[in-house]
JSON list of C-alpha atoms in Angstrom, two decimals:
[
{"chain": "A", "resi": 1, "resn": "UNK", "atom": "CA", "xyz": [-9.96, 18.31, -10.24]},
{"chain": "A", "resi": 2, "resn": "UNK", "atom": "CA", "xyz": [-11.13, 16.75, -7.14]},
{"chain": "A", "resi": 3, "resn": "UNK", "atom": "CA", "xyz": [-8.94, 16.70, -3.89]},
{"chain": "A", "resi": 4, "resn": "UNK", "atom": "CA", "xyz": [-8.26, 13.15, -2.40]},
{"chain": "A", "resi": 5, "resn": "UNK", "atom": "CA", "xyz": [-10.08, 12.63, 0.82]},
{"chain": "A", "resi": 6, "resn": "UNK", "atom": "CA", "xyz": [-8.19, 12.82, 3.90]},
{"chain": "A", "resi": 7, "resn": "UNK", "atom": "CA", "xyz": [-8.35, 9.34, 5.74]},
{"chain": "A", "resi": 8, "resn": "UNK", "atom": "CA", "xyz": [-7.77, 9.87, 9.53]},
{"chain": "A", "resi": 9, "resn": "UNK", "atom": "CA", "xyz": [-4.85, 8.15, 10.77]},
{"chain": "A", "resi": 10, "resn": "UNK", "atom": "CA", "xyz": [-5.42, 4.87, 12.88]},
{"chain": "A", "resi": 11, "resn": "UNK", "atom": "CA", "xyz": [-3.43, 4.27, 16.25]},
{"chain": "A", "resi": 12, "resn": "UNK", "atom": "CA", "xyz": [-0.78, 1.64, 15.73]},
{"chain": "A", "resi": 13, "resn": "UNK", "atom": "CA", "xyz": [-1.91, -1.86, 17.32]},
{"chain": "A", "resi": 14, "resn": "UNK", "atom": "CA", "xyz": [1.22, -1.65, 19.47]},
{"chain": "A", "resi": 15, "resn": "UNK", "atom": "CA", "xyz": [0.87, 1.79, 20.86]},
{"chain": "A", "resi": 16, "resn": "UNK", "atom": "CA", "xyz": [-0.81, 2.21, 24.63]},
{"chain": "A", "resi": 17, "resn": "UNK", "atom": "CA", "xyz": [-2.54, 5.47, 25.77]},
{"chain": "A", "resi": 18, "resn": "UNK", "atom": "CA", "xyz": [-1.07, 7.25, 28.60]},
{"chain": "A", "resi": 19, "resn": "UNK", "atom": "CA", "xyz": [-4.06, 6.29, 30.68]},
{"chain": "A", "resi": 20, "resn": "UNK", "atom": "CA", "xyz": [-3.51, 2.67, 30.16]},
{"chain": "A", "resi": 21, "resn": "UNK", "atom": "CA", "xyz": [-0.04, 2.81, 31.30]},
{"chain": "A", "resi": 22, "resn": "UNK", "atom": "CA", "xyz": [-1.04, 4.92, 34.22]},
{"chain": "A", "resi": 23, "resn": "UNK", "atom": "CA", "xyz": [-3.67, 2.24, 35.11]},
{"chain": "A", "resi": 24, "resn": "UNK", "atom": "CA", "xyz": [-1.32, -0.46, 34.90]},
{"chain": "A", "resi": 25, "resn": "UNK", "atom": "CA", "xyz": [1.28, 1.29, 36.95]},
{"chain": "A", "resi": 26, "resn": "UNK", "atom": "CA", "xyz": [-1.35, 1.87, 39.64]},
{"chain": "A", "resi": 27, "resn": "UNK", "atom": "CA", "xyz": [-2.50, -1.69, 39.47]},
{"chain": "A", "resi": 28, "resn": "UNK", "atom": "CA", "xyz": [1.31, -2.86, 39.85]},
{"chain": "A", "resi": 29, "resn": "UNK", "atom": "CA", "xyz": [1.78, -0.64, 43.03]},
{"chain": "A", "resi": 30, "resn": "UNK", "atom": "CA", "xyz": [-1.26, -1.98, 44.43]},
{"chain": "A", "resi": 31, "resn": "UNK", "atom": "CA", "xyz": [-0.43, -5.36, 43.84]},
{"chain": "A", "resi": 32, "resn": "UNK", "atom": "CA", "xyz": [3.07, -4.98, 45.39]},
{"chain": "A", "resi": 33, "resn": "UNK", "atom": "CA", "xyz": [1.53, -3.22, 48.49]},
{"chain": "A", "resi": 34, "resn": "UNK", "atom": "CA", "xyz": [-0.79, -6.19, 48.63]},
{"chain": "A", "resi": 35, "resn": "UNK", "atom": "CA", "xyz": [1.92, -8.80, 48.27]},
{"chain": "A", "resi": 36, "resn": "UNK", "atom": "CA", "xyz": [3.90, -6.93, 50.94]},
{"chain": "A", "resi": 37, "resn": "UNK", "atom": "CA", "xyz": [1.16, -7.01, 53.41]},
{"chain": "A", "resi": 38, "resn": "UNK", "atom": "CA", "xyz": [0.48, -10.76, 52.88]},
{"chain": "A", "resi": 39, "resn": "UNK", "atom": "CA", "xyz": [4.07, -11.85, 52.62]},
{"chain": "A", "resi": 40, "resn": "UNK", "atom": "CA", "xyz": [4.29, -13.79, 55.92]},
{"chain": "A", "resi": 41, "resn": "UNK", "atom": "CA", "xyz": [1.28, -15.83, 55.14]},
{"chain": "A", "resi": 42, "resn": "UNK", "atom": "CA", "xyz": [2.65, -16.57, 51.72]},
{"chain": "A", "resi": 43, "resn": "UNK", "atom": "CA", "xyz": [6.01, -17.61, 53.02]},
{"chain": "A", "resi": 44, "resn": "UNK", "atom": "CA", "xyz": [4.45, -19.90, 55.32]},
{"chain": "A", "resi": 45, "resn": "UNK", "atom": "CA", "xyz": [2.17, -21.47, 52.59]},
{"chain": "A", "resi": 46, "resn": "UNK", "atom": "CA", "xyz": [5.51, -21.70, 50.35]},
{"chain": "A", "resi": 47, "resn": "UNK", "atom": "CA", "xyz": [7.08, -23.52, 53.07]},
{"chain": "A", "resi": 48, "resn": "UNK", "atom": "CA", "xyz": [4.13, -25.89, 53.86]},
{"chain": "A", "resi": 49, "resn": "UNK", "atom": "CA", "xyz": [3.95, -26.91, 50.27]},
{"chain": "A", "resi": 50, "resn": "UNK", "atom": "CA", "xyz": [7.47, -27.68, 50.08]},
{"chain": "A", "resi": 51, "resn": "UNK", "atom": "CA", "xyz": [7.35, -29.67, 53.24]},
{"chain": "A", "resi": 52, "resn": "UNK", "atom": "CA", "xyz": [4.16, -31.22, 51.71]},
{"chain": "A", "resi": 53, "resn": "UNK", "atom": "CA", "xyz": [6.36, -32.03, 48.75]},
{"chain": "A", "resi": 54, "resn": "UNK", "atom": "CA", "xyz": [9.33, -33.58, 50.64]},
{"chain": "A", "resi": 55, "resn": "UNK", "atom": "CA", "xyz": [7.03, -35.87, 52.92]},
{"chain": "A", "resi": 56, "resn": "UNK", "atom": "CA", "xyz": [5.17, -37.08, 49.90]},
{"chain": "A", "resi": 57, "resn": "UNK", "atom": "CA", "xyz": [8.33, -38.03, 48.03]},
{"chain": "A", "resi": 58, "resn": "UNK", "atom": "CA", "xyz": [9.78, -39.96, 50.89]},
{"chain": "A", "resi": 59, "resn": "UNK", "atom": "CA", "xyz": [6.57, -41.49, 51.50]},
{"chain": "A", "resi": 60, "resn": "UNK", "atom": "CA", "xyz": [6.24, -42.47, 47.75]},
{"chain": "A", "resi": 61, "resn": "UNK", "atom": "CA", "xyz": [9.85, -43.81, 47.95]},
{"chain": "A", "resi": 62, "resn": "UNK", "atom": "CA", "xyz": [8.85, -46.02, 50.82]},
{"chain": "A", "resi": 63, "resn": "UNK", "atom": "CA", "xyz": [5.32, -47.10, 49.13]},
{"chain": "A", "resi": 64, "resn": "UNK", "atom": "CA", "xyz": [7.37, -48.13, 45.85]},
{"chain": "A", "resi": 65, "resn": "UNK", "atom": "CA", "xyz": [10.37, -49.77, 46.94]},
{"chain": "A", "resi": 66, "resn": "UNK", "atom": "CA", "xyz": [9.44, -51.18, 50.44]},
{"chain": "A", "resi": 67, "resn": "UNK", "atom": "CA", "xyz": [5.70, -51.97, 49.81]},
{"chain": "A", "resi": 68, "resn": "UNK", "atom": "CA", "xyz": [4.84, -49.89, 52.93]},
{"chain": "A", "resi": 69, "resn": "UNK", "atom": "CA", "xyz": [1.22, -48.64, 53.04]},
{"chain": "A", "resi": 70, "resn": "UNK", "atom": "CA", "xyz": [0.91, -44.61, 52.69]},
{"chain": "A", "resi": 71, "resn": "UNK", "atom": "CA", "xyz": [0.13, -44.00, 56.31]},
{"chain": "A", "resi": 72, "resn": "UNK", "atom": "CA", "xyz": [3.05, -46.31, 57.66]},
{"chain": "A", "resi": 73, "resn": "UNK", "atom": "CA", "xyz": [5.26, -44.63, 55.11]},
{"chain": "A", "resi": 74, "resn": "UNK", "atom": "CA", "xyz": [4.49, -41.12, 56.03]},
{"chain": "A", "resi": 75, "resn": "UNK", "atom": "CA", "xyz": [5.11, -42.00, 59.64]},
{"chain": "A", "resi": 76, "resn": "UNK", "atom": "CA", "xyz": [8.29, -43.56, 58.79]},
{"chain": "A", "resi": 77, "resn": "UNK", "atom": "CA", "xyz": [9.57, -40.44, 56.82]},
{"chain": "A", "resi": 78, "resn": "UNK", "atom": "CA", "xyz": [8.33, -38.18, 59.62]},
{"chain": "A", "resi": 79, "resn": "UNK", "atom": "CA", "xyz": [10.48, -40.47, 62.11]},
{"chain": "A", "resi": 80, "resn": "UNK", "atom": "CA", "xyz": [13.28, -40.60, 59.80]},
{"chain": "A", "resi": 81, "resn": "UNK", "atom": "CA", "xyz": [12.98, -36.86, 59.50]},
{"chain": "A", "resi": 82, "resn": "UNK", "atom": "CA", "xyz": [13.01, -36.34, 63.06]},
{"chain": "A", "resi": 83, "resn": "UNK", "atom": "CA", "xyz": [16.06, -38.40, 63.78]},
{"chain": "A", "resi": 84, "resn": "UNK", "atom": "CA", "xyz": [18.29, -36.83, 61.03]},
{"chain": "A", "resi": 85, "resn": "UNK", "atom": "CA", "xyz": [17.39, -33.18, 62.24]},
{"chain": "A", "resi": 86, "resn": "UNK", "atom": "CA", "xyz": [18.23, -34.40, 65.95]},
{"chain": "A", "resi": 87, "resn": "UNK", "atom": "CA", "xyz": [21.46, -35.88, 64.86]},
{"chain": "A", "resi": 88, "resn": "UNK", "atom": "CA", "xyz": [22.32, -32.73, 62.76]},
{"chain": "A", "resi": 89, "resn": "UNK", "atom": "CA", "xyz": [21.54, -30.51, 65.88]},
{"chain": "A", "resi": 90, "resn": "UNK", "atom": "CA", "xyz": [23.76, -32.92, 68.01]},
{"chain": "A", "resi": 91, "resn": "UNK", "atom": "CA", "xyz": [26.63, -32.56, 65.58]},
{"chain": "A", "resi": 92, "resn": "UNK", "atom": "CA", "xyz": [26.13, -29.01, 65.19]},
{"chain": "A", "resi": 93, "resn": "UNK", "atom": "CA", "xyz": [25.06, -27.34, 68.62]},
{"chain": "A", "resi": 94, "resn": "UNK", "atom": "CA", "xyz": [28.35, -28.23, 70.46]},
{"chain": "A", "resi": 95, "resn": "UNK", "atom": "CA", "xyz": [30.83, -26.41, 68.24]},
{"chain": "A", "resi": 96, "resn": "UNK", "atom": "CA", "xyz": [28.51, -23.46, 67.67]},
{"chain": "A", "resi": 97, "resn": "UNK", "atom": "CA", "xyz": [28.34, -23.32, 71.37]},
{"chain": "A", "resi": 98, "resn": "UNK", "atom": "CA", "xyz": [32.22, -23.29, 71.85]},
{"chain": "A", "resi": 99, "resn": "UNK", "atom": "CA", "xyz": [32.51, -20.83, 68.91]},
{"chain": "A", "resi": 100, "resn": "UNK", "atom": "CA", "xyz": [30.28, -18.41, 70.66]},
{"chain": "A", "resi": 101, "resn": "UNK", "atom": "CA", "xyz": [31.88, -18.94, 73.91]},
{"chain": "A", "resi": 102, "resn": "UNK", "atom": "CA", "xyz": [35.73, -18.10, 72.35]},
{"chain": "A", "resi": 103, "resn": "UNK", "atom": "CA", "xyz": [33.89, -15.17, 70.40]},
{"chain": "A", "resi": 104, "resn": "UNK", "atom": "CA", "xyz": [32.48, -13.45, 73.75]},
{"chain": "A", "resi": 105, "resn": "UNK", "atom": "CA", "xyz": [35.72, -14.24, 75.37]},
{"chain": "A", "resi": 106, "resn": "UNK", "atom": "CA", "xyz": [38.18, -12.23, 72.68]},
{"chain": "A", "resi": 107, "resn": "UNK", "atom": "CA", "xyz": [35.40, -9.69, 72.11]},
{"chain": "A", "resi": 108, "resn": "UNK", "atom": "CA", "xyz": [36.70, -7.26, 74.40]},
{"chain": "A", "resi": 109, "resn": "UNK", "atom": "CA", "xyz": [40.38, -7.62, 73.09]},
{"chain": "A", "resi": 110, "resn": "UNK", "atom": "CA", "xyz": [39.10, -7.28, 69.73]},
{"chain": "A", "resi": 111, "resn": "UNK", "atom": "CA", "xyz": [37.27, -3.98, 70.60]},
{"chain": "A", "resi": 112, "resn": "UNK", "atom": "CA", "xyz": [40.23, -2.45, 72.36]},
{"chain": "A", "resi": 113, "resn": "UNK", "atom": "CA", "xyz": [42.45, -3.11, 69.32]},
{"chain": "A", "resi": 114, "resn": "UNK", "atom": "CA", "xyz": [40.06, -1.51, 66.91]},
{"chain": "A", "resi": 115, "resn": "UNK", "atom": "CA", "xyz": [39.49, 1.25, 69.32]},
{"chain": "A", "resi": 116, "resn": "UNK", "atom": "CA", "xyz": [43.17, 1.79, 69.30]},
{"chain": "A", "resi": 117, "resn": "UNK", "atom": "CA", "xyz": [43.56, 1.26, 65.77]},
{"chain": "A", "resi": 118, "resn": "UNK", "atom": "CA", "xyz": [40.83, 4.28, 65.23]},
{"chain": "A", "resi": 119, "resn": "UNK", "atom": "CA", "xyz": [42.75, 6.43, 67.71]},
{"chain": "A", "resi": 120, "resn": "UNK", "atom": "CA", "xyz": [45.73, 5.87, 65.60]},
{"chain": "A", "resi": 121, "resn": "UNK", "atom": "CA", "xyz": [44.16, 7.20, 62.48]},
{"chain": "A", "resi": 122, "resn": "UNK", "atom": "CA", "xyz": [42.46, 10.00, 64.33]},
{"chain": "A", "resi": 123, "resn": "UNK", "atom": "CA", "xyz": [45.77, 11.06, 65.41]},
{"chain": "A", "resi": 124, "resn": "UNK", "atom": "CA", "xyz": [47.14, 11.20, 61.94]},
{"chain": "A", "resi": 125, "resn": "UNK", "atom": "CA", "xyz": [44.17, 12.75, 60.15]},
{"chain": "A", "resi": 126, "resn": "UNK", "atom": "CA", "xyz": [42.44, 15.43, 62.82]},
{"chain": "A", "resi": 127, "resn": "UNK", "atom": "CA", "xyz": [39.62, 15.96, 60.60]},
{"chain": "A", "resi": 128, "resn": "UNK", "atom": "CA", "xyz": [38.09, 12.40, 61.86]},
{"chain": "A", "resi": 129, "resn": "UNK", "atom": "CA", "xyz": [38.50, 13.64, 65.49]},
{"chain": "A", "resi": 130, "resn": "UNK", "atom": "CA", "xyz": [34.55, 14.42, 65.85]},
{"chain": "A", "resi": 131, "resn": "UNK", "atom": "CA", "xyz": [33.51, 11.12, 64.74]},
{"chain": "A", "resi": 132, "resn": "UNK", "atom": "CA", "xyz": [34.96, 8.95, 67.82]},
{"chain": "A", "resi": 133, "resn": "UNK", "atom": "CA", "xyz": [33.83, 9.57, 71.45]},
{"chain": "A", "resi": 134, "resn": "UNK", "atom": "CA", "xyz": [36.39, 10.69, 73.88]},
{"chain": "A", "resi": 135, "resn": "UNK", "atom": "CA", "xyz": [38.68, 8.07, 75.13]},
{"chain": "A", "resi": 136, "resn": "UNK", "atom": "CA", "xyz": [37.45, 6.17, 78.17]},
{"chain": "A", "resi": 137, "resn": "UNK", "atom": "CA", "xyz": [33.93, 7.42, 77.46]},
{"chain": "A", "resi": 138, "resn": "UNK", "atom": "CA", "xyz": [31.19, 5.48, 76.02]}
]
């Protein structure tokens, strides 16, 4: 009687070797380091692509509905965008400046109130005494 021949086991198609995983991990880390080093450039490219799409859409709209030539449509789109941004700045900057001034005027009072509150907590729980500077000292 003959013994059956032993057939070597084939690796399953989905199995990966340890070296392939190590290589993929190292390649992923290198790719992430590269992306980190050129992130500012990629951000500028992304913003410029969005800006181009925005201006192209407005130019196409002006060209289609108002029959402007493409160059005139682009100039009108740039002018319209500049006017809108200036109007938003004109509306937003004065309230922001007023609120910043009010914050700077009330900040010393707020800081002294917070300091008094923290001193009350330290008086109640002396374990926190080492975390605050002495009163009056900065």
